Short mmCIF file of C-alpha atoms and ligand atoms in Angstrom, two decimals:
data_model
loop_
_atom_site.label_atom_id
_atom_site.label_comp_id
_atom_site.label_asym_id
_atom_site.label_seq_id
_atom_site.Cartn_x
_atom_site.Cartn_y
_atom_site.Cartn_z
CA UNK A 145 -21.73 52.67 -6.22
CA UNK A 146 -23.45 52.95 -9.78
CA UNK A 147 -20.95 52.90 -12.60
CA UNK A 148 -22.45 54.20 -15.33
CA UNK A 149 -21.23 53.36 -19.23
CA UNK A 150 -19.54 56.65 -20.84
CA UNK A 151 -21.71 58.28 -22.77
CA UNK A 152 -20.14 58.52 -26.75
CA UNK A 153 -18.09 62.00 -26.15
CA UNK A 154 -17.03 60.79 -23.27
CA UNK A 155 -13.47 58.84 -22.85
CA UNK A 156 -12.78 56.50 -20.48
CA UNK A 157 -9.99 57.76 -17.95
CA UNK A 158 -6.96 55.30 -19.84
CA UNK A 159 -7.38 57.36 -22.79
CA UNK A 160 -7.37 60.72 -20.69
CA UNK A 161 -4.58 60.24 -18.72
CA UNK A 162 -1.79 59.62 -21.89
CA UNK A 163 -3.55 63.18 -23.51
CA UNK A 164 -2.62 64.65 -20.17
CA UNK A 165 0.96 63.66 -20.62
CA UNK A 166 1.24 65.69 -23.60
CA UNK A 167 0.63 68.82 -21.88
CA UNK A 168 3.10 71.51 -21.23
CA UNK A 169 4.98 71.50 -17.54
CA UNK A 170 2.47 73.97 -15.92
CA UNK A 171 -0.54 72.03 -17.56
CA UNK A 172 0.71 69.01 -15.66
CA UNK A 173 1.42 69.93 -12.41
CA UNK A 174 -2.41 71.80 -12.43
CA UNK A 175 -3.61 68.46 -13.94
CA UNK A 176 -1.85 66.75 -11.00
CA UNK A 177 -2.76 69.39 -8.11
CA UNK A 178 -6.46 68.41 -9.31
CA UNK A 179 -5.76 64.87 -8.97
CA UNK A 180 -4.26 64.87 -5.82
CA UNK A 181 -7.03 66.86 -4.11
CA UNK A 182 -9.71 64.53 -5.62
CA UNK A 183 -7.75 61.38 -4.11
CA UNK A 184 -8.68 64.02 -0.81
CA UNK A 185 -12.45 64.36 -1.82
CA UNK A 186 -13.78 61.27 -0.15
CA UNK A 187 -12.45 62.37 3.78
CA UNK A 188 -14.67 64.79 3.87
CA UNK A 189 -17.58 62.65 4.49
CA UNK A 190 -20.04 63.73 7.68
CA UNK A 191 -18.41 66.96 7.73
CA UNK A 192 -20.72 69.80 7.46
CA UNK A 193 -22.42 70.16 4.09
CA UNK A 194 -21.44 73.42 2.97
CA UNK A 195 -18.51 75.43 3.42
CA UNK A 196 -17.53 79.22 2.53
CA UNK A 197 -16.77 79.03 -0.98
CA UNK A 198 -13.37 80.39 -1.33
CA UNK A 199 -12.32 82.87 -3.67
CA UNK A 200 -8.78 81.64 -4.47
CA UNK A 201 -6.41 78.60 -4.57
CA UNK A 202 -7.12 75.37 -5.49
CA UNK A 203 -10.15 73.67 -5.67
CA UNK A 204 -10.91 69.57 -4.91
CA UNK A 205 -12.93 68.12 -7.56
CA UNK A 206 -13.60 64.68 -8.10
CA UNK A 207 -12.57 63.64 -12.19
CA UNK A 208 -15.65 62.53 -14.47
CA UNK A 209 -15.13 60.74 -17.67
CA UNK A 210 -16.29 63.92 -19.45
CA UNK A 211 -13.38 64.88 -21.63
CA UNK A 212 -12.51 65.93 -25.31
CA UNK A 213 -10.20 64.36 -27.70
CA UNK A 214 -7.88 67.23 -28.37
CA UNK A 215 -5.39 69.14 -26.04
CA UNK A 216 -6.12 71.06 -23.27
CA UNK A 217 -5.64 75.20 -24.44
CA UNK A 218 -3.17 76.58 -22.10
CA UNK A 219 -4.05 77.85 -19.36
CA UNK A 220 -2.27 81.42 -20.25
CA UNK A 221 -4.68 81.36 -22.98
CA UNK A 222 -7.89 80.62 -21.46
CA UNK A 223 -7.46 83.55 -18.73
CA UNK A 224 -5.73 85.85 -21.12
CA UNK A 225 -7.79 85.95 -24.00
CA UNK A 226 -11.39 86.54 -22.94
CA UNK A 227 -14.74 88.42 -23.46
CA UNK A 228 -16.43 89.58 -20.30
CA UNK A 229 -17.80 92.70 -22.54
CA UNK A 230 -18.47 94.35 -19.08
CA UNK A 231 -14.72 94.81 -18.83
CA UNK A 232 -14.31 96.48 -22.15
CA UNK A 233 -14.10 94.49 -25.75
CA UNK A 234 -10.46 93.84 -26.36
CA UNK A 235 -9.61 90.48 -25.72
CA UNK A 236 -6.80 91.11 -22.70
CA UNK A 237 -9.34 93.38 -20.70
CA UNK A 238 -10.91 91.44 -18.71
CA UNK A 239 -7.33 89.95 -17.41
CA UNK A 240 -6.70 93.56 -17.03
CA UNK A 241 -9.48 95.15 -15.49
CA UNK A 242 -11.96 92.54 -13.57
CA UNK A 243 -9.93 92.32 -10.82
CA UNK A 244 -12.57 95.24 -9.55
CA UNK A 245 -15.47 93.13 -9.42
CA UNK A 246 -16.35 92.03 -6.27
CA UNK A 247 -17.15 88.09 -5.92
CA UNK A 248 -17.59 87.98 -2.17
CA UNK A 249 -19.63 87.53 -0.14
CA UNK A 250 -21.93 86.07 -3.42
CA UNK A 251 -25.95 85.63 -3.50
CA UNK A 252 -28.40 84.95 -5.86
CA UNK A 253 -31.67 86.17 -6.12
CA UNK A 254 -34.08 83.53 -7.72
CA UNK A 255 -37.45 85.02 -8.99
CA UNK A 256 -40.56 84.24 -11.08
CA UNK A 257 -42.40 81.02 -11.31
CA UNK A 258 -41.10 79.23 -8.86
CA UNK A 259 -42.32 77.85 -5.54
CA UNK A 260 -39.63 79.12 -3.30
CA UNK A 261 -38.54 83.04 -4.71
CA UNK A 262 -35.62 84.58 -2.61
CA UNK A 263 -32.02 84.48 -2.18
CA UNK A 264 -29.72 82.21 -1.90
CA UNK A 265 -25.82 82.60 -0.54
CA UNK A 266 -23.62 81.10 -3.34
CA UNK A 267 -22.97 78.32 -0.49
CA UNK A 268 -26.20 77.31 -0.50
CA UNK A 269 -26.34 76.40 -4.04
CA UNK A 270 -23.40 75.00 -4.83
CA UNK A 271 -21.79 72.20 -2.08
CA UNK A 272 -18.00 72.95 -2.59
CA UNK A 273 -17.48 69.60 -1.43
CA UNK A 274 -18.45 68.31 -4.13
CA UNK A 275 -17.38 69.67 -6.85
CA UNK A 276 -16.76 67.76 -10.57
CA UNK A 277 -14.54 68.47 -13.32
CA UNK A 278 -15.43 68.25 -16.85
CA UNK A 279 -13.25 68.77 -19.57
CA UNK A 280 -15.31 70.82 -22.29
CA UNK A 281 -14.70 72.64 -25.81
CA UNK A 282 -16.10 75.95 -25.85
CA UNK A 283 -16.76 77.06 -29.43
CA UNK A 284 -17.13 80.84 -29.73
CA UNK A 285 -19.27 82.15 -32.01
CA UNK A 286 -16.05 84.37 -33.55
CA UNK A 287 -14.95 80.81 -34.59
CA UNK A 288 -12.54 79.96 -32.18
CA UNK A 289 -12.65 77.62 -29.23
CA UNK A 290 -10.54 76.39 -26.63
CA UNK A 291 -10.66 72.78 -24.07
CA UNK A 292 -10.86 73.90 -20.95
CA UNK A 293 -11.03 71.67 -17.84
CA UNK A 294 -13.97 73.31 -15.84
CA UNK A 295 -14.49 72.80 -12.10
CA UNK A 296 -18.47 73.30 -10.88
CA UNK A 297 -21.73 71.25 -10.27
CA UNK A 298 -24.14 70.28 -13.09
CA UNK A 299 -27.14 72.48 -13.27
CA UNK A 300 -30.51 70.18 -13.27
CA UNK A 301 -30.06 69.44 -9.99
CA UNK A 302 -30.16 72.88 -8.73
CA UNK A 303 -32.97 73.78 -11.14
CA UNK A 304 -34.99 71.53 -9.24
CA UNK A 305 -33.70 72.57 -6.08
CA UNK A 306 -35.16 76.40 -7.01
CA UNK A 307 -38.55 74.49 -8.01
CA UNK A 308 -39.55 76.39 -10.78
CA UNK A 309 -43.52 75.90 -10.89
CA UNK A 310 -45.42 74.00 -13.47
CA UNK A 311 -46.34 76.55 -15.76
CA UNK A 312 -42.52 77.81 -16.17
CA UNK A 313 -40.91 76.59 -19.44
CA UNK A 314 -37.79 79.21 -19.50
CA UNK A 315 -34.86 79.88 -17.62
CA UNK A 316 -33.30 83.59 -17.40
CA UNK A 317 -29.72 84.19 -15.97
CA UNK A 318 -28.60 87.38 -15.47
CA UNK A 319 -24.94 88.98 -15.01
CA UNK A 320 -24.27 91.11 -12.03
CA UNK A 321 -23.86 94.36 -13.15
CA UNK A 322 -21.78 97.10 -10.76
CA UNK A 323 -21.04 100.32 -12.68
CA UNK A 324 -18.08 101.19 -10.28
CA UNK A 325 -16.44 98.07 -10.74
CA UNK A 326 -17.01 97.50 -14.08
CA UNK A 327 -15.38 100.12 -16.63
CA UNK A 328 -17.40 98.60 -19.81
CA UNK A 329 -20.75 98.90 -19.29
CA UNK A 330 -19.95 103.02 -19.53
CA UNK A 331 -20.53 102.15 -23.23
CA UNK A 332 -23.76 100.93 -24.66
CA UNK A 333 -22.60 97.94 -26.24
CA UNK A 334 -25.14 95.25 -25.23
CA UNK A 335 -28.30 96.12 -23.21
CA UNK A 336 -26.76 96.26 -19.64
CA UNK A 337 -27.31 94.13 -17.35
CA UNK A 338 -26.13 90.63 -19.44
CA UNK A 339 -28.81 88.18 -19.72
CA UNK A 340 -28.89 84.68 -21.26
CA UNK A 341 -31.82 82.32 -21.31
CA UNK A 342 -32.25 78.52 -21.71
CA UNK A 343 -35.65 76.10 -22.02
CA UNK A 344 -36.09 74.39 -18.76
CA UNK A 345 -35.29 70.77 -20.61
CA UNK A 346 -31.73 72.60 -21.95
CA UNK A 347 -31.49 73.60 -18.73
CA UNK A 348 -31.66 69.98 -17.22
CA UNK A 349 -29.67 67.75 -20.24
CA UNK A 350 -26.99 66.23 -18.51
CA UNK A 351 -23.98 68.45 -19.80
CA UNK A 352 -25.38 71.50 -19.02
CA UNK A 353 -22.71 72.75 -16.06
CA UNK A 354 -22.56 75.59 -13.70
CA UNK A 355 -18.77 76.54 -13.38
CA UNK A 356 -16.82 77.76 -9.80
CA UNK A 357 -13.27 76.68 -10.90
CA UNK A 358 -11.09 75.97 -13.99
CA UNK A 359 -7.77 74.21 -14.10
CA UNK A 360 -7.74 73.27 -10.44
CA UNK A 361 -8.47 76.65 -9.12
CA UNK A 362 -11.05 79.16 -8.49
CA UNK A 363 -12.59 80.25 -11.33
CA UNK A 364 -10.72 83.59 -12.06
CA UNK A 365 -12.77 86.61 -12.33
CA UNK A 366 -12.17 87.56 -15.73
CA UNK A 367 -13.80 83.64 -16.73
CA UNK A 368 -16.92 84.73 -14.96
CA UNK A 369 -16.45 84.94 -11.13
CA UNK A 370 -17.79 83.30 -8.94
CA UNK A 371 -20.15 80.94 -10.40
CA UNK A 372 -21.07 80.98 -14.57
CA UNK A 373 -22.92 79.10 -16.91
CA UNK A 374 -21.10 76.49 -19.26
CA UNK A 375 -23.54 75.31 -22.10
CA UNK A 376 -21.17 73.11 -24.54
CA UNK A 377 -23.43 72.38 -26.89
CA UNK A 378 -24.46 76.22 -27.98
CA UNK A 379 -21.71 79.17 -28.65
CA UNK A 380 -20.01 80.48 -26.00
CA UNK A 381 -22.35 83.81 -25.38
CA UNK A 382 -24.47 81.35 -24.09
CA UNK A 383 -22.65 80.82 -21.08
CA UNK A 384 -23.12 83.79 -19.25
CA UNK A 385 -20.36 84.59 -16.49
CA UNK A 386 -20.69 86.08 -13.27
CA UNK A 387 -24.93 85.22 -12.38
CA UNK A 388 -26.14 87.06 -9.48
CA UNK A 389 -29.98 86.35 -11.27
CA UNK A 390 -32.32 83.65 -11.77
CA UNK A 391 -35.71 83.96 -13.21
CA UNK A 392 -38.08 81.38 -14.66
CA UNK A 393 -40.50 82.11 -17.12
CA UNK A 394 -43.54 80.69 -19.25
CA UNK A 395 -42.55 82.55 -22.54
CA UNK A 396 -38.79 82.64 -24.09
CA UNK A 397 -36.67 85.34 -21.83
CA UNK A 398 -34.96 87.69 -23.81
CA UNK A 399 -31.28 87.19 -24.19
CA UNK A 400 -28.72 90.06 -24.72
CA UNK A 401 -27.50 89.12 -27.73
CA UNK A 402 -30.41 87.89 -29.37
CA UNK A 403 -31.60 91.68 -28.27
CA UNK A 404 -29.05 93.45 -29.87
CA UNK A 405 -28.79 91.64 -33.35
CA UNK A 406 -31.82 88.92 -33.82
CA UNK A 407 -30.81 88.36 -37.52
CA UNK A 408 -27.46 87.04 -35.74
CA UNK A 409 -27.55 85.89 -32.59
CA UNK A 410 -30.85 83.22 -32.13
CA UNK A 411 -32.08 82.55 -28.87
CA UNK A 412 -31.08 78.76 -29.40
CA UNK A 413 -27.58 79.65 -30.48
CA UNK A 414 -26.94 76.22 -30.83
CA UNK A 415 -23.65 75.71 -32.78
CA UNK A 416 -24.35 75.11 -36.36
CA UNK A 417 -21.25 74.47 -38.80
CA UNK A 418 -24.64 74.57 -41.76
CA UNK A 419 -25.60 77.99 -41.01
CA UNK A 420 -23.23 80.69 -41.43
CA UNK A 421 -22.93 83.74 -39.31
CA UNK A 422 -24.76 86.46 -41.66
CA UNK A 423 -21.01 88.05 -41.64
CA UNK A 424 -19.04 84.67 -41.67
CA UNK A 425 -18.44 81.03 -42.24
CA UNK A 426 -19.08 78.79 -38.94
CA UNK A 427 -18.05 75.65 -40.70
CA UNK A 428 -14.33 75.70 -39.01
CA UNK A 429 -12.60 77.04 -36.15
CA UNK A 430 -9.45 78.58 -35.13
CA UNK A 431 -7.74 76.54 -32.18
CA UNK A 432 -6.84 79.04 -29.16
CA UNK A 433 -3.35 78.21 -28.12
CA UNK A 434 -2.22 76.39 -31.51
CA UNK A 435 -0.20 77.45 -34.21
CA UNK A 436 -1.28 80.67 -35.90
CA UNK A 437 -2.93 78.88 -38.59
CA UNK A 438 -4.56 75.79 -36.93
CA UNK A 439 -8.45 75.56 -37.57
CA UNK A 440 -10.82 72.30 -36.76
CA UNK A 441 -13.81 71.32 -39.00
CA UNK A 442 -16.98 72.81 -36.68
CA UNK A 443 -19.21 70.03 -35.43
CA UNK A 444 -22.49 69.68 -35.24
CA UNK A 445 -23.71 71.04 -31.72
CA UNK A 446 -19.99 71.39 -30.73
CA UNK A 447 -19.50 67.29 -30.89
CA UNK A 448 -22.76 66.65 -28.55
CA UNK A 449 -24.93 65.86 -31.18
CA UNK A 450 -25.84 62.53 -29.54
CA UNK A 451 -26.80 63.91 -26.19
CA UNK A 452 -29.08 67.01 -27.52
CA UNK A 453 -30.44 66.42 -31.20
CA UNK A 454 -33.41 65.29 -29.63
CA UNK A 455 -34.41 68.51 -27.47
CA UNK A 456 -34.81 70.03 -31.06
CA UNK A 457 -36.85 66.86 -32.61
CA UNK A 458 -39.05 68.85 -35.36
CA UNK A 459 -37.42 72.37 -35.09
CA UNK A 460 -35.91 73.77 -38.18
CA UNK A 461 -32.17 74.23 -36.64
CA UNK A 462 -31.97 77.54 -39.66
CA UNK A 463 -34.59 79.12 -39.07
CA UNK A 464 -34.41 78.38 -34.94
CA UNK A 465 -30.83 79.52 -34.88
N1 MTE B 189 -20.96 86.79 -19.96
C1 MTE B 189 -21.02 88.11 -19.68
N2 MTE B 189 -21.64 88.52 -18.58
N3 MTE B 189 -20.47 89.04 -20.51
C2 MTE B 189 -19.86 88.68 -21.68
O1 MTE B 189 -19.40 89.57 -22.41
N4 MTE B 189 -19.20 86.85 -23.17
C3 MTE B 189 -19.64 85.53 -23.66
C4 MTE B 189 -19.63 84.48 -22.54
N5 MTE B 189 -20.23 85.01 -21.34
C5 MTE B 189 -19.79 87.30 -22.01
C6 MTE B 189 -20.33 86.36 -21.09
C7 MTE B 189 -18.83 85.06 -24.78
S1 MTE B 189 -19.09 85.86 -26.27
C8 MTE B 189 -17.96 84.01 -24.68
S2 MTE B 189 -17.19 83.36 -26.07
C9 MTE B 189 -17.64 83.41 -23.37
O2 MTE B 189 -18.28 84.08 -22.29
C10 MTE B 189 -16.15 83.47 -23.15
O3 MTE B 189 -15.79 82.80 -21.96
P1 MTE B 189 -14.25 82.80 -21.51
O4 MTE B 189 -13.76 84.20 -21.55
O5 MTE B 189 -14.22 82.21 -20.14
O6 MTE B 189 -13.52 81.92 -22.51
#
C-alpha cells in the first residue's frame, strides 16, 4: 500500500473526524452511513468490475484525506438551493422540477481527437466499486459557496482511458439536453445545450473530480444527475452537471457562459478574489447554510493555490479570467 503525505489543503483524518462531530444530527448519521459502507468497500475484491450504477440510496465510497477546514453546508441546503438553469433560474427549481430528467440507462458519447470515438455506458466509465469521497468548497461565481462532501472518481484517469490523440489540447463537456424533460431550456437563457471546457493538463491536476454521489447517496438530479464535473479550483459554472458529451479539441472549446457574456465569464474562470465581477466584488463570500450575514474572505483559486498556480505559470490571471 503507498501512503502518500497530504497534500497542504488536505487534513489528515484526526482533524476531520472532531469537524464531523460538530455537524447537525442528519449530517452525522450521513457522515456515518458513508463510513460504514467504506469499512464494506474492501469485500468486494474479485467481484466483477463494474456494476449497474444505481440511481438511488446510498453509495460506498472509500474516505480520502481531501477535506476543508470549515463545516459541512447542510445537506437541505446543498439540494435545495441550486442552479441547473435547464430547470428554470430560481434557486428551488431544480429541487422542484428535475425530477423529469431521465438518468437511466446513462451513456456518453466521446468524440473528436481521440483514438477510440464512441460511446460509453456510464458503467463503463466510472467503476462504482470504487468510488472516493472528497470533501470540496464550491465557490459560485454569485459569491456564495457551500462544503459539500462529493462521492465520484477523479477525472485524469478516465481522460486517458478516452485517449485523446496527440494533437488534442482541450476538453469539451456537454450537458444532456431533453426539451420534454427539461422546462428551462423553453427560454433562451444560455445557448442550449450547456457546455463547459477545460485544457487537457486542468483536466488531469489531481483535484479535478467527476461526481456520482454527494453526502453518501446518489447524486440527486437537481446536483447534476448522474455523473457531473467538480472543478474546485474555478467557479462553480465550471462544473457542468448532467454530461452525456465528451469532445477533445486542438483549439479552446467554447463554453456557455463564456458565450453568452465574454467580458464576464472567461474561459479559465478560475476564482480570483483580485478581479471583480464587472457587476460585483469577488473578494468575499456568503456561506450557504450560515447565519444570514456570514461571508468568508475569497481565496485565491478557492484555497488550491498550491496545487494549480503552476498550470497558469506566465498567464496574466486578469486578463485570462
Ligand atoms: N450545469 C448545467 N448543465 N447547467 C447549469 O445551469 N450551473 C452551474 C454549475 N453547473 C449549471 C451547471 C453553476 S452556475 C453552479 S454554481 C453549479 O453548477 C451549482 O452546482 P450545485 O447546484 O450542485 O451546487
Amino acid at each position: 500500500m503507498i501512503r502518500r503525505k497530504n497534500a497542504d489543503w488536505q487534513l489528515s483524518n484526526e482533524l476531520v473526524t472532531p469537524k464531523r462531530a460538530f455537524l447537525n444530527r442528519r449530517q452525522i448519521m450521513q457522515g456515518m452511513a458513508v463510513a460504514g459502507v467504506t469499512s464494506l468497500a474492501g469485500c468486494g475484491q474479485g467481484e466483477a468490475l463494474a456494476r449497474q450504477a444505481p440511481t438511488d440510496g446510498q453509495l460506498s465510497a472509500r474516505s480520502t484525506g481531501y477535506a476543508v477546514a470549515d463545516d459541512l453546508t447542510p445537506y437541505e441546503a446543498v439540494t435545495g438551493y441550486n442552479n441547473f438553469y435547464e430547470f428554470g433560474l430560481g434557486k428551488g427549481d431544480p429541487a422542484r422540477y428535475a425530477s423529469a430528467m431521465t438518468t437511466s440507462p446513462w451513456s456518453i458519447e466521446v468524440s473528436g481527437l481521440t483514438d477510440i470515438p464512441r460511446n460509453y455506458a456510464l458503467e463503463e466509465l466510472v467503476d462504482f466499486d470504487a468510488l472516493e469521497e472528497r470533501i470540496y468548497r464550491l465557490r459560485c461565481v454569485e459569491a456564495w459557496s457551500m462544503v459539500i462532501p462529493w462521492i465520484g472518481v477523479p477525472l485524469g484517469p478516465i481522460i486517458d482511458r478516452l485517449a485523446p490523440s496527440g494533437d488534442a489540447r482541450y476538453v469539451q463537456f456537454e450537458t444532456y439536453l431533453n426539451r420534454s424533460e427539461m422546462r428551462g431550456v423553453r427560454f433562451p437563457v444560455l445557448d442550449w445545450p450547456y457546455v463547459e471546457g477545460l485544457r487537457l493538463d486542468e483536466a488531469r491536476n489531481d483535484l479535478a473530480f467527476l461526481a456520482v454521489g454527494l453526502y453518501g447517496e446518489v447524486l440527486p438530479n437537481q446536483n447534476g444527475a448522474p455523473i457531473r464535473l467538480v472543478v474546485p479550483w474555478k467557479y462553480g459554472y465550471k462544473s457542468i452537471k448532467s454530461i452525456s458529451k465528451i469532445r477533445f479539441t486542438a483549439e479552446q472549446p467554447d463554453t456557455s457562459w463564456n458565450l453568452s457574456a465574454p467580458n464576464e465569464y472567461g474561459f479559465y474562470s478560475n476564482v480570483n478574489p483580485n478581479r471583480a465581477h464587472p457587476r460585483w466584488s469577488q473578494e468575499t463570500e456568503r456561506v450557504i447554510g450560515g447565519g444570514l450575514l456570514e461571508r468568508r474572505q475569497t481565496d485565491m483559486f478557492n484555497g488550491y493555490e498550491d496545487q494549480v498556480a503552476a498550470l497558469y505559470d506566465g498567464m496574466d490571471l486578469i486578463e485570462n479570467h
